[in-house]
XYZ file of C-alpha atoms in Angstrom:
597
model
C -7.215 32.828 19.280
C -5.370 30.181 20.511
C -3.289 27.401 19.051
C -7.059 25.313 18.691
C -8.565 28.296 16.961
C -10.845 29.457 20.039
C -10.817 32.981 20.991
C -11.609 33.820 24.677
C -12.711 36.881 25.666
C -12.836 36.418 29.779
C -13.440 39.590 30.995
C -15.503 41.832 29.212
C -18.856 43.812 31.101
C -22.113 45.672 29.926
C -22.484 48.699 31.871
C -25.942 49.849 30.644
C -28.811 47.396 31.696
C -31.390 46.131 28.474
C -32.813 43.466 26.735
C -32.043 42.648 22.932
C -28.423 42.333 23.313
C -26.064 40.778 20.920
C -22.414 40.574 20.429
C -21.046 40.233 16.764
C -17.393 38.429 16.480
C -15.496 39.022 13.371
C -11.712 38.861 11.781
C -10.910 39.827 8.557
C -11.914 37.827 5.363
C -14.115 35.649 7.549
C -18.083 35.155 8.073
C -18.962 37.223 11.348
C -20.822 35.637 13.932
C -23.888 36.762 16.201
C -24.908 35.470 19.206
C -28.678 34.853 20.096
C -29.878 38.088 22.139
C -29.216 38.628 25.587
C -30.320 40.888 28.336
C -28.264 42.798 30.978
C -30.298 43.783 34.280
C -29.929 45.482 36.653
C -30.460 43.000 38.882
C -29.623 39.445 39.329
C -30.774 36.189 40.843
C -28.731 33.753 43.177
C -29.123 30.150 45.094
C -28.194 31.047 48.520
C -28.267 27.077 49.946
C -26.126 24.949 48.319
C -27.101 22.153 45.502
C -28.996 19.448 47.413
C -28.917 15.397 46.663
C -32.608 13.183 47.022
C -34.108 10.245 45.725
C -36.427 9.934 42.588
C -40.238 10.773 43.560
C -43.442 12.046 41.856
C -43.682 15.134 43.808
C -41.092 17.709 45.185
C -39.519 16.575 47.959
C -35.780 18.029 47.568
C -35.569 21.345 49.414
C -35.944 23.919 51.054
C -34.510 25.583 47.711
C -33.685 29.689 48.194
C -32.919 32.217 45.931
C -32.262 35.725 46.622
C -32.595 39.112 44.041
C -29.300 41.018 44.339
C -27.912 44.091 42.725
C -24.731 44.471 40.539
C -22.274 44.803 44.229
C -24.599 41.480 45.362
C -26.444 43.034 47.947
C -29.882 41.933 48.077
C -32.877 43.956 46.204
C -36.050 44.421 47.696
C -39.070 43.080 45.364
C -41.953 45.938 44.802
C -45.532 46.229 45.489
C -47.009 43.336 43.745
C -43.888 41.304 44.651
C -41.069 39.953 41.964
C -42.256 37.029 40.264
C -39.643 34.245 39.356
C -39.785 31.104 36.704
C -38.977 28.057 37.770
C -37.482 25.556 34.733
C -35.342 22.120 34.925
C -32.915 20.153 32.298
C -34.012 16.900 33.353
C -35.795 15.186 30.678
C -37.863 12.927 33.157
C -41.237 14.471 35.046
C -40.020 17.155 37.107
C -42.014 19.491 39.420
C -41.704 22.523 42.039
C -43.619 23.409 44.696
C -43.874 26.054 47.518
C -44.140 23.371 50.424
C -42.494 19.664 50.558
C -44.715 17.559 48.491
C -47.154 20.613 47.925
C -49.291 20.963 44.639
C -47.075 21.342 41.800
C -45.934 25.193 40.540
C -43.831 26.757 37.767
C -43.219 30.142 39.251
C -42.407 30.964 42.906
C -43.482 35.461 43.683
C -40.401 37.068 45.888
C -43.253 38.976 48.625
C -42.897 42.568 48.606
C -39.724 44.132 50.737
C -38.229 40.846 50.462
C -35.543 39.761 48.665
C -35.694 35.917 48.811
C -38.187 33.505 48.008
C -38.213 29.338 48.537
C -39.201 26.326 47.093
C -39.127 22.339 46.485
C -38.024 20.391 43.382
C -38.872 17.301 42.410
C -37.676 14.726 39.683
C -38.506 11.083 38.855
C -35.231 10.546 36.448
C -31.736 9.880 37.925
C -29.340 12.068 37.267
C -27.707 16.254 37.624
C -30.291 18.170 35.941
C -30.153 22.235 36.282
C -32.465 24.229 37.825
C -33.086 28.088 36.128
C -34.733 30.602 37.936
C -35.309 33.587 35.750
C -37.168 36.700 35.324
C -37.479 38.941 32.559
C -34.747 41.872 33.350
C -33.163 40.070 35.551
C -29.758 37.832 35.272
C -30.884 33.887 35.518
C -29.295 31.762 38.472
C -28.844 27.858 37.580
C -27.916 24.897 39.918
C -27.555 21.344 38.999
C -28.988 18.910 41.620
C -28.209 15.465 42.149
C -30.918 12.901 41.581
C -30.793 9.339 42.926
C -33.067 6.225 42.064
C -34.979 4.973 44.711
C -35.209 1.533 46.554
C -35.598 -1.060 43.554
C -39.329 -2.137 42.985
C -38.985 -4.432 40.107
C -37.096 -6.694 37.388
C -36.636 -5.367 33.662
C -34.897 -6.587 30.989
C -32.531 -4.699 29.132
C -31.281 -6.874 26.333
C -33.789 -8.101 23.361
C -35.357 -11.114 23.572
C -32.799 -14.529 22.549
C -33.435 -16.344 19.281
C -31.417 -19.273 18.372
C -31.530 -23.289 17.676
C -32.012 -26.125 19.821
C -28.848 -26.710 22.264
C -28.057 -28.804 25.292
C -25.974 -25.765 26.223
C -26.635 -22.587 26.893
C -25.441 -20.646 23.747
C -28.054 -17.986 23.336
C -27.536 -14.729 25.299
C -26.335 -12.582 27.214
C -29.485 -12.257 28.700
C -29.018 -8.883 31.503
C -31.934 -8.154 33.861
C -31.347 -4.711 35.858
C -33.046 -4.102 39.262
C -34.983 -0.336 38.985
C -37.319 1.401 40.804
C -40.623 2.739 40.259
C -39.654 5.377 37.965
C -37.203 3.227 35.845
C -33.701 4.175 36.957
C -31.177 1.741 37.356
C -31.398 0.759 41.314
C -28.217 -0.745 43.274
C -27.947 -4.272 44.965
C -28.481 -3.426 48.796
C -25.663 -4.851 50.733
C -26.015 -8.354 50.356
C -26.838 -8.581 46.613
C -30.021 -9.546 45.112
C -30.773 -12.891 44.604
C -32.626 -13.563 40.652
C -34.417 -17.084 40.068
C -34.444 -17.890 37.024
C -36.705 -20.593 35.138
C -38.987 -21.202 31.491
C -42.002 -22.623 30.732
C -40.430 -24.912 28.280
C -40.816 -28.272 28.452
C -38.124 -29.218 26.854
C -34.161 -29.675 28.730
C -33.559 -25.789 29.735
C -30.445 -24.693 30.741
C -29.517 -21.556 32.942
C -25.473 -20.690 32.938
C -23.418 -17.753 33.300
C -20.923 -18.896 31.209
C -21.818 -18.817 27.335
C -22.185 -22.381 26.026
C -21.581 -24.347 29.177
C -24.011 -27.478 29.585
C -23.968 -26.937 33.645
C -27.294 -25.508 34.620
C -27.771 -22.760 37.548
C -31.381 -21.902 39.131
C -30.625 -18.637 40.113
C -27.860 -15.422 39.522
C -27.104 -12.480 41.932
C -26.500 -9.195 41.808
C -23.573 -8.490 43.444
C -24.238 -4.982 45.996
C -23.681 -2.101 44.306
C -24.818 -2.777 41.418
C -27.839 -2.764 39.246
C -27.576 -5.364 36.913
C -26.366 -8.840 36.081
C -26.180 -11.319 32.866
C -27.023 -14.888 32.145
C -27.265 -17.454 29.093
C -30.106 -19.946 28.114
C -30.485 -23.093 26.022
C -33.078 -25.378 25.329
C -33.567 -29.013 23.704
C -37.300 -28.214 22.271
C -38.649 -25.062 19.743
C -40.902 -23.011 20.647
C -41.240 -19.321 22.035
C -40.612 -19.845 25.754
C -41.130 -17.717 28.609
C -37.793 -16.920 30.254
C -38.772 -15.662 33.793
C -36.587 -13.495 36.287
C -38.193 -13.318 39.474
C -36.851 -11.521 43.407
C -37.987 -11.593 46.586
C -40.061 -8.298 47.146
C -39.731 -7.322 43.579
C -41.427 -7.274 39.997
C -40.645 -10.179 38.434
C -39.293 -9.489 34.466
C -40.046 -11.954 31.778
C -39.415 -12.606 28.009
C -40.314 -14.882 25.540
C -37.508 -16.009 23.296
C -37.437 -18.310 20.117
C -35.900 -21.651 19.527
C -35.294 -22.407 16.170
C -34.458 -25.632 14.379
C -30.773 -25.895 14.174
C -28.909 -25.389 10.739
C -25.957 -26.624 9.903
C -22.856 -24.268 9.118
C -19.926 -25.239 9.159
C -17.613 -28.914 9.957
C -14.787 -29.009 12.439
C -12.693 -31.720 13.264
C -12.591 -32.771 16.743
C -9.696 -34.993 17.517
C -5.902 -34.056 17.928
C -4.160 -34.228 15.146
C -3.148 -38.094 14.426
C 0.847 -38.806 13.659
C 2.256 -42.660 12.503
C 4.634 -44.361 9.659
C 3.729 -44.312 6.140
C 1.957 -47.166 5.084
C -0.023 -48.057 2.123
C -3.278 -48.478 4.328
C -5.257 -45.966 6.565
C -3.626 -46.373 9.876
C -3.683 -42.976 11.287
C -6.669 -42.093 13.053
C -9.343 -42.402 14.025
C -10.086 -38.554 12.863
C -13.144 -37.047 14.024
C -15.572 -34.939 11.884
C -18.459 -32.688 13.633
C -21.493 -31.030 12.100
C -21.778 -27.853 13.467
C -24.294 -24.609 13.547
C -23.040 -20.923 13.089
C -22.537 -20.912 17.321
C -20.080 -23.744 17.142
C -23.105 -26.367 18.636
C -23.319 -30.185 17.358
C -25.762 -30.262 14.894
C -27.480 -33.819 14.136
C -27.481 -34.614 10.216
C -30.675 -34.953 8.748
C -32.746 -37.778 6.877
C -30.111 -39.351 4.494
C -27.126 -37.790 6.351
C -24.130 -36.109 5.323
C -21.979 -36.721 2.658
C -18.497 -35.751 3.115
C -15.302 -35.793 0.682
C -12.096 -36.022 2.484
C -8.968 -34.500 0.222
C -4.739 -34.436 1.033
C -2.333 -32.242 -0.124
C 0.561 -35.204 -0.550
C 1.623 -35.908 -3.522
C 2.521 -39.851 -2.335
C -0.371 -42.767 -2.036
C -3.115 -41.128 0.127
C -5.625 -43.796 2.075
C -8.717 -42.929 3.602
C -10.888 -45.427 5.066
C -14.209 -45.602 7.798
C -11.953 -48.909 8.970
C -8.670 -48.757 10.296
C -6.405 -50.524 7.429
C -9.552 -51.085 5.546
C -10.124 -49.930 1.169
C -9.355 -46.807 0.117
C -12.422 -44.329 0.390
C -12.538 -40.332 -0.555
C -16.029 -39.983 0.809
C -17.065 -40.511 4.219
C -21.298 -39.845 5.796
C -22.220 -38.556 9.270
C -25.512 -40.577 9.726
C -28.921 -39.642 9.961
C -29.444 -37.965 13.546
C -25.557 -38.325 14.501
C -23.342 -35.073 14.948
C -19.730 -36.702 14.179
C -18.394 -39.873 11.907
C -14.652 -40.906 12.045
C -11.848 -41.581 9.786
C -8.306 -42.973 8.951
C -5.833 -41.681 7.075
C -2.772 -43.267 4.985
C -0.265 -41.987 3.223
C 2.926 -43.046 1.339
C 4.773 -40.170 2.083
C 6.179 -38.910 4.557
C 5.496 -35.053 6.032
C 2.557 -32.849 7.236
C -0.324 -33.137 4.316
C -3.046 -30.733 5.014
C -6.107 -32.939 5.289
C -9.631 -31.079 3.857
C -13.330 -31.863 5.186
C -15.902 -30.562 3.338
C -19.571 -30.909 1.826
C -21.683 -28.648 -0.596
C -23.071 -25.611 1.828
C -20.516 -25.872 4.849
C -17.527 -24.620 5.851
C -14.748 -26.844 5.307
C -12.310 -28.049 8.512
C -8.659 -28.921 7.707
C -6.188 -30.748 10.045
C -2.466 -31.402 9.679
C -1.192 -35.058 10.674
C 2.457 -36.093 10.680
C 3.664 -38.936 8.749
C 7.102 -40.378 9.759
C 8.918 -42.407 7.246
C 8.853 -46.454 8.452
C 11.906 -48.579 9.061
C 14.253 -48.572 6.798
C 14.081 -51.129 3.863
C 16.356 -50.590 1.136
C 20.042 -48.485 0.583
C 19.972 -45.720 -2.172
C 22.504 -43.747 -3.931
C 20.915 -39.823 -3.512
C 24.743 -38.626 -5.351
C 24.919 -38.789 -9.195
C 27.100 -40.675 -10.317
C 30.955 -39.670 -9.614
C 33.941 -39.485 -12.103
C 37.613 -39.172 -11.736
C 41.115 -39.975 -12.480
C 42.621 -43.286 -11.136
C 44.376 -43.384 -7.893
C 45.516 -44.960 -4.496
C 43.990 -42.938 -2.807
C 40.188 -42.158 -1.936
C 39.518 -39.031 -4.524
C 36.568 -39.848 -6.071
C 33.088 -38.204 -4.612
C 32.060 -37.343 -2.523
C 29.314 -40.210 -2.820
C 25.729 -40.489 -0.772
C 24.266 -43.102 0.430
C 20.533 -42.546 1.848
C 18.139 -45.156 3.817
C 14.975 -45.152 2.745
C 11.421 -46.655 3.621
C 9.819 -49.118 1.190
C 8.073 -45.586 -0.003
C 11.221 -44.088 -0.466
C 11.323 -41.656 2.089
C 14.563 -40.735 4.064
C 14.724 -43.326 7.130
C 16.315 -42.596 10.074
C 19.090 -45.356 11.626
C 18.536 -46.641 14.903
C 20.140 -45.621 18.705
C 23.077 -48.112 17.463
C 23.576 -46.336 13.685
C 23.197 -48.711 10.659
C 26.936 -50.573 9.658
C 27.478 -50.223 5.610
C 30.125 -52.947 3.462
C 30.812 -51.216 0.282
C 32.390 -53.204 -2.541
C 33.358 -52.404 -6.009
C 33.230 -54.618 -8.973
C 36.569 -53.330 -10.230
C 39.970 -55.942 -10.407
C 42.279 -52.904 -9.733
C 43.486 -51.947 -6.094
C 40.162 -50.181 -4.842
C 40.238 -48.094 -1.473
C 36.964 -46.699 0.814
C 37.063 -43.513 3.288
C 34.898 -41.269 4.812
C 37.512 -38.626 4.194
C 39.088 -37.706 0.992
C 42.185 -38.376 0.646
C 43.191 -41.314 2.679
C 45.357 -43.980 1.296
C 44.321 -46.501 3.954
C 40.677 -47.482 2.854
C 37.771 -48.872 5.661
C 35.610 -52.170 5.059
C 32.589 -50.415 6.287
C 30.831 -47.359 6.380
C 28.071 -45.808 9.461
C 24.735 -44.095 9.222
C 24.892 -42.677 12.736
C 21.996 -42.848 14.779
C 19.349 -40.727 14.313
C 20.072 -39.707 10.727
C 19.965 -41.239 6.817
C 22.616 -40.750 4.931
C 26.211 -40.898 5.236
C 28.971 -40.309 2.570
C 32.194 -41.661 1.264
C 34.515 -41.507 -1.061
C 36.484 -44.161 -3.373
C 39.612 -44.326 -5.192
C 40.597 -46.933 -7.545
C 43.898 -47.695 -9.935
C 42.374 -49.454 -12.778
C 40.038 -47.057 -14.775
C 37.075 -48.216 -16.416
C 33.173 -48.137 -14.966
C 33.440 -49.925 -12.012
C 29.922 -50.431 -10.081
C 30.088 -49.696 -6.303
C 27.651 -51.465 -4.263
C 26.532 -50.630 -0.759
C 24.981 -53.099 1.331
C 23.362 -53.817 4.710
C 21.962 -56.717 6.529
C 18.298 -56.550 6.478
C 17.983 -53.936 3.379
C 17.673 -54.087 -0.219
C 21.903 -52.798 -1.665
C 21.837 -49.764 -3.625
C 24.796 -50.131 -6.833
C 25.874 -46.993 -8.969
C 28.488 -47.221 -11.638
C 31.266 -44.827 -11.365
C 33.974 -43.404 -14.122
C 37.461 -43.657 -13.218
C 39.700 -42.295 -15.855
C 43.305 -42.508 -16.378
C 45.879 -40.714 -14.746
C 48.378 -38.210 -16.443
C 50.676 -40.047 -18.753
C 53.540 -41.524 -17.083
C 54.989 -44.071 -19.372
C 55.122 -45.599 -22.999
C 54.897 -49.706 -23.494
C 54.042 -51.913 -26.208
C 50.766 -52.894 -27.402
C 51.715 -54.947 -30.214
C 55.587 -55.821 -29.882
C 57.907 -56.322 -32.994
C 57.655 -60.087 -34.381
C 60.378 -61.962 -36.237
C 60.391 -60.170 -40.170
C 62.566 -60.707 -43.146
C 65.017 -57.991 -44.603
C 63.121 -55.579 -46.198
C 59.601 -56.573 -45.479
C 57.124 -54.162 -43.814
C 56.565 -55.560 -40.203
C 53.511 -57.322 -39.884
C 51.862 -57.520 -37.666
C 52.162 -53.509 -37.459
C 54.075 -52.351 -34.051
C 52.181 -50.283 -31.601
C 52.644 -48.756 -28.256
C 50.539 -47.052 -25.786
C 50.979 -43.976 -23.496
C 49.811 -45.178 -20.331
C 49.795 -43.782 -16.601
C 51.228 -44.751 -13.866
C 48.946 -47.901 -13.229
C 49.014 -48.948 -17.076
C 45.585 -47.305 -17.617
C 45.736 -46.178 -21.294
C 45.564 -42.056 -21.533
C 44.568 -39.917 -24.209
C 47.736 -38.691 -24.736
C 48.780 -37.311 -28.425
C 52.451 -37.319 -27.673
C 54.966 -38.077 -30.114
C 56.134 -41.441 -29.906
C 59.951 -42.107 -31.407
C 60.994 -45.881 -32.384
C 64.739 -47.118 -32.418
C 66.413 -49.580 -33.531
C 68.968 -51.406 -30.309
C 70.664 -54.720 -30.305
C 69.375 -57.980 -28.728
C 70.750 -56.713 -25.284
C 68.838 -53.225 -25.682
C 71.946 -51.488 -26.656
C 72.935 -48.930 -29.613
C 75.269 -49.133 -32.421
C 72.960 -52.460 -34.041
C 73.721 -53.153 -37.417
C 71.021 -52.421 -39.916
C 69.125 -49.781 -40.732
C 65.392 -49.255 -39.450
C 63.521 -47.639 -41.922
C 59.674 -46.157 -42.272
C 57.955 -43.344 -39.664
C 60.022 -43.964 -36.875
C 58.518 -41.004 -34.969
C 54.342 -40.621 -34.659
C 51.594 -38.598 -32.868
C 49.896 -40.854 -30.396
C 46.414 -40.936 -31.375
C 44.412 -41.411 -28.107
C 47.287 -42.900 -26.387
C 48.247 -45.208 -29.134
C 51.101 -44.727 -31.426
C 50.913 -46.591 -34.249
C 54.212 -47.257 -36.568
C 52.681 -48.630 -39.851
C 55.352 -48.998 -42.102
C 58.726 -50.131 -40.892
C 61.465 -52.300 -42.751
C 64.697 -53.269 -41.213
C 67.039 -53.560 -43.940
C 70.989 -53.429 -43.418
C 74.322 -55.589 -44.052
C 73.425 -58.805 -41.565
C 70.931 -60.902 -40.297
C 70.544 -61.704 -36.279
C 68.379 -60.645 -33.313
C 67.369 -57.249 -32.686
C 65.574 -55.286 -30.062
C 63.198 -51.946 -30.543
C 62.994 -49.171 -28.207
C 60.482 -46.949 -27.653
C 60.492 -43.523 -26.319
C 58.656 -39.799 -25.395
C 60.084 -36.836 -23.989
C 59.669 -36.754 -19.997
C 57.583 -40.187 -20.129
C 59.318 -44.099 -18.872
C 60.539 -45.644 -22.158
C 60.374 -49.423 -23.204
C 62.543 -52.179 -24.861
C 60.767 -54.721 -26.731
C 60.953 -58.338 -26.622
C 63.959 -59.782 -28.942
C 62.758 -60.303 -32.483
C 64.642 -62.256 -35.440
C 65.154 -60.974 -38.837
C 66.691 -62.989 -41.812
């Protein structure tokens, strides 16, 4: 066996002649096999001329055919007496015949005369094609030869593909029709050199239409059949129903008809036949106008019936959708293709901009879908697309960063114009207040830019006096966007007074109390808890005053404010005095001269 599992035995011989032969194959643990019985002669039969080529025909014209008896070495064996008859049998599967003499009566065994050794005859076959020839005789080895078998001139028109059935159409949808030239017996015929010429036409009296191009509305009278070949293919259409008779018809040959069926047409499926629309948002249909076809199953215009077609029209956007017959006209979500039309037209609005997926459909069709583009519009209005910012106070621009974003009166993104868009921001704040478009920068701009093309831009803001100051943007022409911002105080830098020492008496709690705040650098109040210490100094700040300052002179700042509740100056004179305030690491104060008696 080989690889395939075929075993090939190529040289084995029988050297004792009989009939009844078989040969059994077998291999271990399979099924055997036996081969239908055989016979080994002692003589054999040849073709001595060589396989011959004719047309189709009725009678057997294809020959002289001879065959020869030979022995085992191949020389030739002389019949007996009566003569060696011979069978004569064909593979074709058409009407095939033999006989002794070109176009003689019709035989099925040919007689090798006595003393000779070769015998001859005619075939003849009406089917195109290689069929084998067997002549046999019983002890004797069989000789085959295949033939070759060509169709003869082409007599007539058939054709080959069923009849059409299909509905009404100005084009010609139904088809491929193929008509194939043959010849009297049925076999494909060839074109001669110049092709063969097929008019074509229907007894239908409605608009027919010929074309060799499937669903083309350009009618043809006639198709070839280019040389060479047997066969060629058209498509039909036709305005009225009915069974018409499609006719093929040659010069010099049997013409072919069939009689196909036009149908009502039925409705299928929608498509939309317009390019997708694209336009600004707007709060009316404007885009458009959007056309809608009824269709059959072969993509043909179909005409809507008595009543016509109601159609709902959906979006996927979630903004404002508009649909309307009119351009800019009330909102509609149902549109009709009237009776006998094929199409009815739209618009579409939409508040929002992007590509919504627009849907088509009606109970019993196939929906159609299209995808517009919707553009934001001009830009109306400034908004604020950052949350609002927080930070500590400073001179320089810190704080963000902080977007600003055109917008359409829908609110979608618009984009500036060739020039860009010119921004003023402002801030309601009374501190020193500085704008950048880069963090960092001490030296603030009075305007910001929405370059061209785009529709945002971003800033940032710094600012010494904290607080919630609002920052508004603004723009010629647009609606300003404001957003309050946190600006916090800076780290603790100094201590000061809130409520300086008034003149008091010996003795007597000062009233109002004395407080001080930890502030930054830009007097912001912090939320410092540092401890604050009090002292008393003469009226020219200095130490060594007389008297004795008495109470908590040293307190925890509660959220930056120290508060010194219950202080008494007591001590051996009246006169003017002056406190001082103080923290580790932080600016210290002297308060205003006070007088106590």
């Amino acid at each position: 066996t080989d690889a395939n599992g075929v075993a090939t035995f190529s040289n084995l011989l029988i050297d004792k002649p009989g009939t009844g032969y078989t040969l059994i194959a077998s291999s271990a643990g399979l099924v055997s096999a036996t081969s239908t019985a055989f016979t080994v002669g002692s003589s054999q039969l040849v073709f001595t001329t060589a396989a011959l080529s004719g047309t189709a025909a009725m009678t057997a014209n294809l020959g002289p055919i001879t065959i020869r008896r030979v022995d085992a070495a191949g020389n030739p064996v002389p019949a007996p007496a009566a003569g060696f008859p011979v069978s004569l049998t064909s593979t074709s599967t058409g009407a095939s015949s033999f006989a002794a003499t070109g176009n003689g009566a019709a035989i099925t065994t040919i007689t090798i005369p006595a003393g000779a050794s070769t015998a001859t005859f005619y075939y003849g076959d009406n089917r195109t094609g290689s069929p084998s020839l067997r002549v046999s005789s019983t002890g004797t080895v069989s000789a085959f030869q295949t033939q070759t078998i060509t169709a003869a001139p082409a007599a007539k028109l058939v054709y080959t593909t069923p009849p059409v059935s299909g509905p009404t159409s100005t084009a010609a949808n139904l088809g491929p029709l193929t008509v194939q030239l043959q010849d009297t017996f049925s076999n494909p015929a060839a074109a001669p050199a110049g092709g063969t010429v097929i008019t074509l036409s229907s007894n239908s009296t409605g608009t027919r239409t010929f074309s060799t191009t499937q669903g083309s509305a350009t009618t043809v009278t006639s198709v070839s059949i280019p040389a060479g070949s047997t066969a060629t293919s058209f498509f039909y259409g036709d305005t009225k129903t009915g069974t018409p008779r499609i006719t093929a018809s040659a010069n010099g040959l049997t013409g072919a008809f069939q009689d196909g069926t036009i149908t009502t047409p039925v409705a299928t499926q929608l498509a939309i036949t317009t390019a997708a629309p694209f336009g600004t948002t707007a709060s009316t249909a404007n885009l458009g106008p959007i056309t809608v076809e009824l269709r059959d199953a072969a993509g043909a215009p179909v005409a809507a019936l008595t009543g016509g077609k109601a159609l709902s029209i959906t979006s996927t956007s979630t903004g404002t959708r508009t649909f309307s017959t009119t351009q800019g006209s009330a909102t509609t979500s149902q549109i009709t293709i009237p009776p006998g039309a094929t199409t009815v037209t739209f618009y579409y609005g939409d508040t929002t901009a992007g590509s919504p997926t627009l849907t088509v459909a009606s109970a019993g069709l196939s929906s159609t879908t299209q995808t517009p583009i919707v553009r934001a519009g001009a830009a109306s209005r400034i908004t604020y697309t950052s949350a609002p910012a927080t930070g500590t106070a400073a001179t320089t621009a810190s704080l963000g960063p902080i977007t600003v974003q055109l917008q359409d009166t829908f609110g979608n993104p618009a984009l500036a114009p060739a020039a860009g868009t010119t921004l003023t921001p402002s801030s309601s704040s009374t501190g020193t207040r500085v704008f950048s478009s880069t963090r960092g920068a001490t030296t603030g701009v009075a305007s910001l830019t929405v370059p061209a093309g785009t529709s945002t831009t971003t800033f940032y803001y710094g600012d010494t006096q904290a607080g919630s100051p609002t920052l508004t943007v603004a723009s010629a022409g647009l609606t300003a966007a404001s957003q309050p911002q946190t600006i916090t105080a800076a780290a603790p830098a100094r201590v000061q007074y809130l409520q300086p020492p008034t003149n008091v008496r010996k003795n007597i709690t000062f009233s109002p109390t004395v407080t001080a705040l930890v502030v930054d650098q830009f007097g912001n109040r912090t939320t410092s808890t540092t401890a604050v210490t009090i002292a008393l100094r003469t009226s020219t700040g200095a130490t060594g005053a007389r008297g004795t300052l008495s109470g908590s002179t040293t307190v925890n700042a509660v959220a930056g404010v120290a508060t010194f509740s219950n202080l008494t100056l007591g001590g051996p004179a009246s006169g003017q005095y002056t406190l001082h305030i103080s923290t580790s690491a932080l600016t210290a104060s002297l308060s205003p001269i006070f007088t106590v008696t």
